CSV table of C-alpha atoms in Angstrom, one decimal:
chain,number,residue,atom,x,y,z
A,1,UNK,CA,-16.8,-27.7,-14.4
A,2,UNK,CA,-16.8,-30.8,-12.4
A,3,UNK,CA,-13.1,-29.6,-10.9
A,4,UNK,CA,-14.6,-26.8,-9.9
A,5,UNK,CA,-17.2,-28.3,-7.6
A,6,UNK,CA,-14.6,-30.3,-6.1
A,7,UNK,CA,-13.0,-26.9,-5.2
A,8,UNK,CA,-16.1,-25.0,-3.7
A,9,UNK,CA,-17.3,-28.4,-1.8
A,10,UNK,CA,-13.4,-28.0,-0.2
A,11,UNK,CA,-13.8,-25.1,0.4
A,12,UNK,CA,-16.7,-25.2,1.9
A,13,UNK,CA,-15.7,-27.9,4.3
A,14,UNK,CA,-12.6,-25.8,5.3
A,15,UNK,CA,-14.7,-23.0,6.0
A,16,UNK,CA,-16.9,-25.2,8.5
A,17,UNK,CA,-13.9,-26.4,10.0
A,18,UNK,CA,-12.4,-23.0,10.5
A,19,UNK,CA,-16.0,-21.6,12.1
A,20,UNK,CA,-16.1,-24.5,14.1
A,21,UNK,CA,-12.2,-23.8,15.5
A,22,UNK,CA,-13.2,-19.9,16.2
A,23,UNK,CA,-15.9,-20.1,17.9
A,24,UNK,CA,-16.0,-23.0,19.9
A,25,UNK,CA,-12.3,-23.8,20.5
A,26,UNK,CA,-11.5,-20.2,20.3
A,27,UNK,CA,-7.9,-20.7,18.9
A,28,UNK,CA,-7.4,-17.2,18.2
A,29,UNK,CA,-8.2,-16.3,21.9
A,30,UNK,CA,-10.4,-13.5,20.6
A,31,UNK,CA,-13.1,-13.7,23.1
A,32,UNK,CA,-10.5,-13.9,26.6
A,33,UNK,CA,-10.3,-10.4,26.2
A,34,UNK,CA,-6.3,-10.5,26.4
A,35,UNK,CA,-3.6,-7.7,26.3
A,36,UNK,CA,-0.3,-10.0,25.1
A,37,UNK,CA,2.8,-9.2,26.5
A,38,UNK,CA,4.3,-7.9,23.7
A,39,UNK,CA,1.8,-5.5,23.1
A,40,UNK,CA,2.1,-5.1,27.2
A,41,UNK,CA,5.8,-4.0,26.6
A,42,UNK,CA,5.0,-1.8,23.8
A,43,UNK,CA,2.3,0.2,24.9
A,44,UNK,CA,4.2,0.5,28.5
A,45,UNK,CA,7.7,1.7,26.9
A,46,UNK,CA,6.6,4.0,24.1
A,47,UNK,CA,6.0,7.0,25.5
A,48,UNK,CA,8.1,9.9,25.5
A,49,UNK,CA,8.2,10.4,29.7
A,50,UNK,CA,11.1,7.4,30.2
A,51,UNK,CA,14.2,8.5,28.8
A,52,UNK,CA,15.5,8.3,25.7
A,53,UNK,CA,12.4,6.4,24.0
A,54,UNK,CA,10.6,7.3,20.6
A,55,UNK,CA,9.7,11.0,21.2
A,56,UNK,CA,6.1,9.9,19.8
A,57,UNK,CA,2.6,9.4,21.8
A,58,UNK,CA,1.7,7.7,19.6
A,59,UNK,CA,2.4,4.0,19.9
A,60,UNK,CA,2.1,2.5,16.0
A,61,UNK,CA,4.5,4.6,14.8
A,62,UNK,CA,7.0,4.2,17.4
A,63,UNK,CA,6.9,0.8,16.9
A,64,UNK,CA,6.8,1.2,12.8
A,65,UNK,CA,9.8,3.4,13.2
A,66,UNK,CA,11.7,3.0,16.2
A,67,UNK,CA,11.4,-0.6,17.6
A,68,UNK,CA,10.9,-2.2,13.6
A,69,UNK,CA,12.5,0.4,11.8
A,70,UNK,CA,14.6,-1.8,9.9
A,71,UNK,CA,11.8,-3.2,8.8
A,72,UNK,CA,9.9,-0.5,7.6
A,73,UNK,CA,13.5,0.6,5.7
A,74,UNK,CA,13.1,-2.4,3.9
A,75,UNK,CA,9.6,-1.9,3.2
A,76,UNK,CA,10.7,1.3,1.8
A,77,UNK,CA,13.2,-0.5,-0.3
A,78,UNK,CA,10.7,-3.1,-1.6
A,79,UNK,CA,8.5,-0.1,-2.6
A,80,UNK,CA,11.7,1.2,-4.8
A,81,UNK,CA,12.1,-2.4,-6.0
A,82,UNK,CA,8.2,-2.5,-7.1
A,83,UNK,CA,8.5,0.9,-9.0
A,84,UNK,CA,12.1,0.5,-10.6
A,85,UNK,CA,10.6,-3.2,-11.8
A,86,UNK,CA,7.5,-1.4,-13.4
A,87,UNK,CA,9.8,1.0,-15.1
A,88,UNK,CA,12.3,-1.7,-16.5
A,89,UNK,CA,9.2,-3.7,-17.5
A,90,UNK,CA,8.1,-0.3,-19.4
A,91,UNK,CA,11.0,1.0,-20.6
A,92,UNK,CA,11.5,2.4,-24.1
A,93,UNK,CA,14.6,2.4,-26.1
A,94,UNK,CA,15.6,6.0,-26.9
A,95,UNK,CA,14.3,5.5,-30.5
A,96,UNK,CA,11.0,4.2,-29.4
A,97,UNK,CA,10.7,7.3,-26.7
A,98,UNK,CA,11.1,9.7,-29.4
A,99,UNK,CA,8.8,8.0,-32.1
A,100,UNK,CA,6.3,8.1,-29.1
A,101,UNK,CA,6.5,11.3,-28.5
A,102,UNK,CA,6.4,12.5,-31.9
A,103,UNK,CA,3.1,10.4,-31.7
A,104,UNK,CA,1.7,11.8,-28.7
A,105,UNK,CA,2.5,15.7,-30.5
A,106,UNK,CA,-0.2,14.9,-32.7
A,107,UNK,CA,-2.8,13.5,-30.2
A,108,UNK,CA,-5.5,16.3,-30.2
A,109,UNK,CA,-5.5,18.7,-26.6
A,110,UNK,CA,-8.2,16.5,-24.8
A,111,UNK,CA,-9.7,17.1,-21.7
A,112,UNK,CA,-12.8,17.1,-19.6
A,113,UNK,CA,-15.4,19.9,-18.8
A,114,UNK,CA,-15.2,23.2,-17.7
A,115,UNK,CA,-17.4,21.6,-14.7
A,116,UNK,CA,-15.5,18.7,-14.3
A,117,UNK,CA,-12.2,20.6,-14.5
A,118,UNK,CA,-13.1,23.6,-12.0
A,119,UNK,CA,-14.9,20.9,-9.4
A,120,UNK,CA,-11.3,18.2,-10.0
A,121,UNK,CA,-8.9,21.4,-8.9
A,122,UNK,CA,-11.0,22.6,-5.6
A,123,UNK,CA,-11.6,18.5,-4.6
A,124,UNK,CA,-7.7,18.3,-5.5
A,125,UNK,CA,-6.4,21.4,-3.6
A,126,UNK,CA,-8.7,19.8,-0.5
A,127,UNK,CA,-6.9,16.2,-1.2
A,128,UNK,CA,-3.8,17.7,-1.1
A,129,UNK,CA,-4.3,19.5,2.1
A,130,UNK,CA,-5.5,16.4,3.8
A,131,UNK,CA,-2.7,14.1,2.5
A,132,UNK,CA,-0.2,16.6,3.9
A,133,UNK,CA,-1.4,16.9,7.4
A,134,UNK,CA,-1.8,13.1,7.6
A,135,UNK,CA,1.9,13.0,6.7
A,136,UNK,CA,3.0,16.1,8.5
A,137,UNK,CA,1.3,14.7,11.9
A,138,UNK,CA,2.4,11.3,11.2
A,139,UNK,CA,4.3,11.3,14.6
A,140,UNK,CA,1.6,12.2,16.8
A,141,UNK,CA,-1.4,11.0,15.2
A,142,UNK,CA,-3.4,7.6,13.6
A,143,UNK,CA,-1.4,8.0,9.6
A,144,UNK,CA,1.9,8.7,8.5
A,145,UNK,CA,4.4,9.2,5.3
A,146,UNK,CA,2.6,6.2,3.5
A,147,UNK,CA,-0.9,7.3,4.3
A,148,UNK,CA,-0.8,10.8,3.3
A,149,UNK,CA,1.4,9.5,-0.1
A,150,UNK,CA,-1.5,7.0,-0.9
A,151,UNK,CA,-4.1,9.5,-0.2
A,152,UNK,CA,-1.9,12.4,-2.5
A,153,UNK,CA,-1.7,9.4,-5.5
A,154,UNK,CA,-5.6,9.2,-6.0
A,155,UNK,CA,-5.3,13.0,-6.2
A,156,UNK,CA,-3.0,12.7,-9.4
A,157,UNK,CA,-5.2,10.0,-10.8
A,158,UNK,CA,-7.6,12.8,-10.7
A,159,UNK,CA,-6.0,15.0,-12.6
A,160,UNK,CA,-5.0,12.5,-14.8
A,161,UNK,CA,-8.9,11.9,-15.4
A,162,UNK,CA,-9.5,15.3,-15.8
A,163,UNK,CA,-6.7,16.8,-16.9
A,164,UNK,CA,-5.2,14.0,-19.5
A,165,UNK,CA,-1.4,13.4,-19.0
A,166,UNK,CA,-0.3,15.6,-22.0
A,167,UNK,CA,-1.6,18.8,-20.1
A,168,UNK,CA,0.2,17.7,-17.2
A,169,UNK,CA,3.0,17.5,-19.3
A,170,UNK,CA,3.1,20.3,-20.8
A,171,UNK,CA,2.8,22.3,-17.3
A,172,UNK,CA,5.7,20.3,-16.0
A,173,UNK,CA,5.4,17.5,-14.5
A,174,UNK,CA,7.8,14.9,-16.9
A,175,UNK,CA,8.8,11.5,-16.1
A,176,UNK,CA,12.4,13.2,-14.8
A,177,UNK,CA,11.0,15.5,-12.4
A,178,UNK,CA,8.8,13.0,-11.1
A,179,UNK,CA,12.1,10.4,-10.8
A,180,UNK,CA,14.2,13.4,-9.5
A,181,UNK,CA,11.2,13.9,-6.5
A,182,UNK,CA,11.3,10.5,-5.6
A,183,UNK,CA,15.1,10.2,-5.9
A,184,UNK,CA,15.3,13.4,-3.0
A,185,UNK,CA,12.6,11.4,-1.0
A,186,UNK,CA,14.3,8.4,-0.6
A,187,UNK,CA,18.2,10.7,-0.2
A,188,UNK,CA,16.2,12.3,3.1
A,189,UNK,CA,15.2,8.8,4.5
A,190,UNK,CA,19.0,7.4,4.1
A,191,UNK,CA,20.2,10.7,5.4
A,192,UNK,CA,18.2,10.7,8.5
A,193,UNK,CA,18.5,7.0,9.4
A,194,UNK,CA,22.6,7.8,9.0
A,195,UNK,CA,23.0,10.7,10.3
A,196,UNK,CA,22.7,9.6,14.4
A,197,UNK,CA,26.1,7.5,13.6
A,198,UNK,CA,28.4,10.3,12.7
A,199,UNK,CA,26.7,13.2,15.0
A,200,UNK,CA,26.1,11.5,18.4
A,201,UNK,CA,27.9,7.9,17.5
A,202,UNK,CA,25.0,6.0,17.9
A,203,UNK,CA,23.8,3.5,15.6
A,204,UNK,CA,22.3,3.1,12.6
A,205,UNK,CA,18.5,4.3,12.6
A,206,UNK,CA,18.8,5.2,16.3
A,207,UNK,CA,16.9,8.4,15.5
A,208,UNK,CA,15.5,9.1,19.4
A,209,UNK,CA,19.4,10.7,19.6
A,210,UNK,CA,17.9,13.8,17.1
A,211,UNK,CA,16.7,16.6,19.2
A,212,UNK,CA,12.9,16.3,19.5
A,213,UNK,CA,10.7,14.8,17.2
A,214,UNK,CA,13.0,15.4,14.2
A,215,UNK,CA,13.7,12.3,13.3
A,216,UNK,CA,10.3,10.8,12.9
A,217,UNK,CA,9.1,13.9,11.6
A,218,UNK,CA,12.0,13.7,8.7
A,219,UNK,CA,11.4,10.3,8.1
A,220,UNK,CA,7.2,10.9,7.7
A,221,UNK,CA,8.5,13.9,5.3
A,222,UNK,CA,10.5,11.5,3.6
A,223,UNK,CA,8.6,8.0,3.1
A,224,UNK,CA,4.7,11.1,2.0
A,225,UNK,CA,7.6,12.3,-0.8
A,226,UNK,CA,8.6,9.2,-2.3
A,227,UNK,CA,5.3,7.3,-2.2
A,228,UNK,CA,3.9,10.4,-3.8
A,229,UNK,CA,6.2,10.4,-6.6
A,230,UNK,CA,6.6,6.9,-6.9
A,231,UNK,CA,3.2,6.6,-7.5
A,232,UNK,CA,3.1,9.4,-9.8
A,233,UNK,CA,6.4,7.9,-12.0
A,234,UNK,CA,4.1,4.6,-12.1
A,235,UNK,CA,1.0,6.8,-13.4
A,236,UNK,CA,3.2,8.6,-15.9
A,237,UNK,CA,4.3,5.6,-17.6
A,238,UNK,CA,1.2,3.7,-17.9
A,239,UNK,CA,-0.6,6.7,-19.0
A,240,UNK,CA,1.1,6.2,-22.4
A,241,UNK,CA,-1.9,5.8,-24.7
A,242,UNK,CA,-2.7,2.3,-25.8
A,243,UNK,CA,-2.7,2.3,-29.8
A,244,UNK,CA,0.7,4.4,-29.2
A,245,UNK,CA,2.4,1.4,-26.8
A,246,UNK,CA,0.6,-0.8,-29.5
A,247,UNK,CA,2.0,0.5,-32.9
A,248,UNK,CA,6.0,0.8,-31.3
A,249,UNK,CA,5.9,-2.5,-29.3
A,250,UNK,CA,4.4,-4.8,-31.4
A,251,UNK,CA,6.4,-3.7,-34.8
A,252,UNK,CA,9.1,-4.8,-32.9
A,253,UNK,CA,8.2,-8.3,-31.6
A,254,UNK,CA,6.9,-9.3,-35.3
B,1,UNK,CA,-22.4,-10.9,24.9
B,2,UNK,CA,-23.9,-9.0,21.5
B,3,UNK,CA,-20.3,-7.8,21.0
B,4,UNK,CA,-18.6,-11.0,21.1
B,5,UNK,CA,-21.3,-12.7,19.1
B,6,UNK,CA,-20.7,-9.6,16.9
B,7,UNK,CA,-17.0,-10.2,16.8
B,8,UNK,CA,-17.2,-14.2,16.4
B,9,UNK,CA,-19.6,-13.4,13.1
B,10,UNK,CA,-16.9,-10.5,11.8
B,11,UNK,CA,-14.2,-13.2,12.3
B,12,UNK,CA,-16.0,-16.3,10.6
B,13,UNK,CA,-17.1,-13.9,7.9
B,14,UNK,CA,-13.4,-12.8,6.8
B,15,UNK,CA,-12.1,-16.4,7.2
B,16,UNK,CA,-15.1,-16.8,4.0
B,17,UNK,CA,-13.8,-13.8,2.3
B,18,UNK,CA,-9.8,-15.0,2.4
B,19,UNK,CA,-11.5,-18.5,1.0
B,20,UNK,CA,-13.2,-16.6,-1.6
B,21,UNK,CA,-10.4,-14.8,-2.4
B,22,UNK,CA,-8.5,-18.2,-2.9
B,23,UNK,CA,-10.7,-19.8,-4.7
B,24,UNK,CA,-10.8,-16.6,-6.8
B,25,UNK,CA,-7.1,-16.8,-7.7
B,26,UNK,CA,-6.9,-20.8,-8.3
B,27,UNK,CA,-10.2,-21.1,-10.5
B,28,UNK,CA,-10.6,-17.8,-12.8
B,29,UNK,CA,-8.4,-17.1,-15.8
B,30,UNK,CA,-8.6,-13.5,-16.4
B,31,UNK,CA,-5.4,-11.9,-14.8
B,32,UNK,CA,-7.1,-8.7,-13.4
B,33,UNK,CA,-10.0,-11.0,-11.9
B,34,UNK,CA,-6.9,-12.9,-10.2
B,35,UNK,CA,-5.6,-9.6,-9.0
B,36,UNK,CA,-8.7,-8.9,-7.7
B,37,UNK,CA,-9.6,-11.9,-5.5
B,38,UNK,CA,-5.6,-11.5,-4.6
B,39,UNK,CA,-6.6,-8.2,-3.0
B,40,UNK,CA,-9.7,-9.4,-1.3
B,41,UNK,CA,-7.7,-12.0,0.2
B,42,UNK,CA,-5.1,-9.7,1.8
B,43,UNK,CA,-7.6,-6.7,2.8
B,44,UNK,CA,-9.9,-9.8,4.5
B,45,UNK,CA,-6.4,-11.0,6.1
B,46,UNK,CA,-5.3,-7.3,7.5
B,47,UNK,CA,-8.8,-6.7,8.7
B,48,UNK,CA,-8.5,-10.1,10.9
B,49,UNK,CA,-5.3,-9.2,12.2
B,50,UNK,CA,-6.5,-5.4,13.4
B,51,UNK,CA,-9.4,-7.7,14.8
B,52,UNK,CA,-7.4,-10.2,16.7
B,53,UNK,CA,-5.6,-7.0,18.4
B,54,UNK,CA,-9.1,-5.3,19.0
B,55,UNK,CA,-10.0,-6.0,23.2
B,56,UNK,CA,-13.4,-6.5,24.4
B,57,UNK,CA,-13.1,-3.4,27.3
B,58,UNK,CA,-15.4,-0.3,27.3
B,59,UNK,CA,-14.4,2.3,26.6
B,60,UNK,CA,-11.7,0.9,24.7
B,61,UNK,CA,-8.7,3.5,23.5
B,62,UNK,CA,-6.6,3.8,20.3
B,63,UNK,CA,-2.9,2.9,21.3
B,64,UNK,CA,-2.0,6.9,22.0
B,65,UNK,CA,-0.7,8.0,24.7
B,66,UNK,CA,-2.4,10.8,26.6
B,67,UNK,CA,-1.0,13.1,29.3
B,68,UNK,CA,-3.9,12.9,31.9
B,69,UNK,CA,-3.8,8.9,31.8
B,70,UNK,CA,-1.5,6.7,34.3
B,71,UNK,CA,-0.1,3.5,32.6
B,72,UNK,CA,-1.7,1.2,34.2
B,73,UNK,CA,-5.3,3.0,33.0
B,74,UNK,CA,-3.7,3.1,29.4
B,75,UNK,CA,-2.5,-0.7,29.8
B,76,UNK,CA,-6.4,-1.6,30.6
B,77,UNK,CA,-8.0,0.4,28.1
B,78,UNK,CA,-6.0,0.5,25.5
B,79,UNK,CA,-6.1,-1.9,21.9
B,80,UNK,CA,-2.7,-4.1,21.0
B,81,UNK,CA,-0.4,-1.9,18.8
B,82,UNK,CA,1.6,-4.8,17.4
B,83,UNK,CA,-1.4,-6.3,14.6
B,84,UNK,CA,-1.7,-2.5,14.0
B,85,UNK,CA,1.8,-1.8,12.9
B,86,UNK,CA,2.4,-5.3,10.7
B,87,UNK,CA,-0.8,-4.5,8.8
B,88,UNK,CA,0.9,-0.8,7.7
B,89,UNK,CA,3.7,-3.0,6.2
B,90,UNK,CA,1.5,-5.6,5.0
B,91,UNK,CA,-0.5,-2.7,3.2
B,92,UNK,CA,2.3,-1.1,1.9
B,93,UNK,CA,3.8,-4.5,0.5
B,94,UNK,CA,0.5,-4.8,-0.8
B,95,UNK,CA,0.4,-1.9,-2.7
B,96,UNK,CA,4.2,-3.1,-4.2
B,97,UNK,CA,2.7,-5.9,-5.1
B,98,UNK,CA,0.2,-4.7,-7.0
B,99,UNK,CA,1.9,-1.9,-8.9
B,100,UNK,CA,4.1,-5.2,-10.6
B,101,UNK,CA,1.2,-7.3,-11.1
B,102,UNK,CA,-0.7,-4.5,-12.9
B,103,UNK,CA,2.3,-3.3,-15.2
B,104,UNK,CA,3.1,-7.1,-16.1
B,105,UNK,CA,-0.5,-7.6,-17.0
B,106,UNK,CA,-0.6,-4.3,-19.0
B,107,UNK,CA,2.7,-4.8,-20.8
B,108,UNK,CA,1.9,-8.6,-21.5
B,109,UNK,CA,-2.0,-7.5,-23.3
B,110,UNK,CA,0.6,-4.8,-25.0
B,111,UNK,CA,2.5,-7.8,-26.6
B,112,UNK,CA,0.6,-9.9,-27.2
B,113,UNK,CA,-3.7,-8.9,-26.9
B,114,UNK,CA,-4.5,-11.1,-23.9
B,115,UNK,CA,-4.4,-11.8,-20.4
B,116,UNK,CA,-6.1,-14.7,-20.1
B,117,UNK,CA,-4.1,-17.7,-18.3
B,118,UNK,CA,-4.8,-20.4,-20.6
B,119,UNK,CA,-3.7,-18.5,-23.2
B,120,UNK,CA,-0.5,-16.7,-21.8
B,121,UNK,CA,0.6,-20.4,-20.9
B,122,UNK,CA,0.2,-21.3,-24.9
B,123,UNK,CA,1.7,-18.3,-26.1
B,124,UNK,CA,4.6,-18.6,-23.5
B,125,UNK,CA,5.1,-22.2,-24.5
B,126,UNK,CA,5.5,-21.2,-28.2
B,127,UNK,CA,2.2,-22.9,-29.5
B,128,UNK,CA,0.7,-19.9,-30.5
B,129,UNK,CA,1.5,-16.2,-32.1
């Protein structure tokens, strides 16, 4: 108790020392009203009117893509990281996968209301919509591939809510298809970042050689895929009931 | 004059939230309330970096380029790109992040019925279960 005083009153003092920097000493040079140089050079050699620069108006995603796309690969890559680490931290031997699923057989056929069910598909089929032209218009508008795939996940925790996982399930939509989609997701990100080096013998992720916007339209396609489906792999797994994960895993650590 | 004072309170409030978030993580002991203040932390960070990029003109653009504009009218107008584009990778990392956290702290109750620190640390040091 008496640690934690010590930590607020710290805090606290921190805090005052922090106001006191901002507003008076204006350290962050928020209140000069500046443009800095970088974001000078960005905003000046983005457009799509001087030569062979991003083929996008729209200045975030040419840098995202085009001036840092190496690091948005890699962000991609940490993504895959994230969700192959949740699966290896969830993964079943083969015995365990079939006892669960055995188990899961005999769960009864729950799901919401008629009410709840009609109102989950039209707000879904409206999510769905939205998530796509937030992805589809990720080159020329505020959004992009990871924007419209965030938006499309809280539309399967939806139907997960509604819907309960076995349904799903049963219409489809299985751990492997939802690997497989993410799998082709990530195949057209590598394909367009390589592609410029064999056709036009540029580098490496030097997509403003593709005719047009194809490159940062692929590459949106691409990154609103895998998101989507990584998300949804994620979902799938911990939607695994809990007194089912119970009853395998513990029998096996006592 | 409003909107800097505006902006001056917007900054000093988020520099509270990212200590609140702090404090959050070092002085609970429930995981998911750690995860929490975590995210409270970051959002209050990315928030202050879009701030720091946000200019003080009126009227003040989003960074897209428009045909009927020169440069040097876009260059006047418009907001800094560059917080802009590290926040979507922040966010993104973010979001990694928190996938992990949330399937380590769902597999460890799983194991072994708990997520509270104290008592992961006992049961991870063998004095327990």
């Amino acid at each position: 108790m008496k640690r934690d005083v010590y930590v607020a009153v710290s805090f606290l003092l921190a805090f005052l020392v922090i106001s006191y920097a901002v507003t008076v000493k204006d350290v962050l040079g928020i209140a000069q009203n500046p443009l800095r140089p970088l974001g000078e050079f960005y905003l000046s050699h983005a457009f799509a009117h001087e030569g062979p620069t991003s083929h996008s108006p729209e200045v975030v995603t040419a840098i995202v893509w085009n001036y840092r796309g190496f690091d948005t690969l890699f962000e991609t890559f940490v993504f895959f990281l994230a969700i192959m680490g949740a699966l290896s931290v969830l993964r079943l031997t083969k015995e365990q996968e079939k006892e669960v699923r055995e188990l899961e057989a005999r769960e009864p056929h729950r799901q919401m209301d008629l009410i709840v069910r009609a109102t989950v598909k039209l707000v879904v089929i409206m999510i769905v919509s939205i998530s796509a032209s937030i992805a589809l218009h990720g080159h020329l508008t505020p959004g992009g591939g990871f924007q419209g795939g965030s938006a499309m996940a809280v539309a399967s925790l939806l139907l997960f809510a509604a819907f309960s996982k076995f349904t799903l399930e049963r219409k489809g939509l299985t751990l492997r298809h939802t690997v497989s989609a993410y799998a082709l997701g990530l195949a057209l990100i590598l394909t367009t970042v390589i592609v410029p080096v064999f056709l036009y013998g540029g580098k490496v992720l030097e997509i403003n050689l593709l005719p047009e916007e194809i490159g940062l339209f692929n590459l949106d396609v691409g990154e609103y895929t895998a998101v989507t489906f990584g998300f949804l792999t994620v979902f799938l797994v911990l939607g695994v009931s809990e007194w089912i994960f119970k009853n395998v895993l513990r029998r096996e650590v006592q | 004059m409003i909107a800097s004072f505006l902006i001056f309170y917007i900054t000093i409030t988020l520099f509270a939230m990212t200590l609140l978030g702090v404090y959050g993580v070092a002085t609970r002991s429930n995981l998911i309330k750690k995860i929490i203040m975590l995210n409270v932390m970051g959002d209050a960070i990315n928030m202050l970096f879009i701030l720091i990029g946000y200019r003080l003109v009126y009227p003040v653009f989003p960074p897209i380029y428009e045909k009927h504009l020169t440069v040097e009218e876009f260059l006047s107008r418009a907001v800094d790109p560059v917080p802009q584009a590290l926040v979507l990778t922040a966010v993104v990392i973010g979001m990694a992040m928190n996938i992990l956290l949330a399937t380590y702290a769902i597999q460890f109750y799983r194991l072994h019925g708990t997520i509270d620190a104290r008592d992961m640390a006992e049961i991870m040091r063998g004095e327990r279960e």
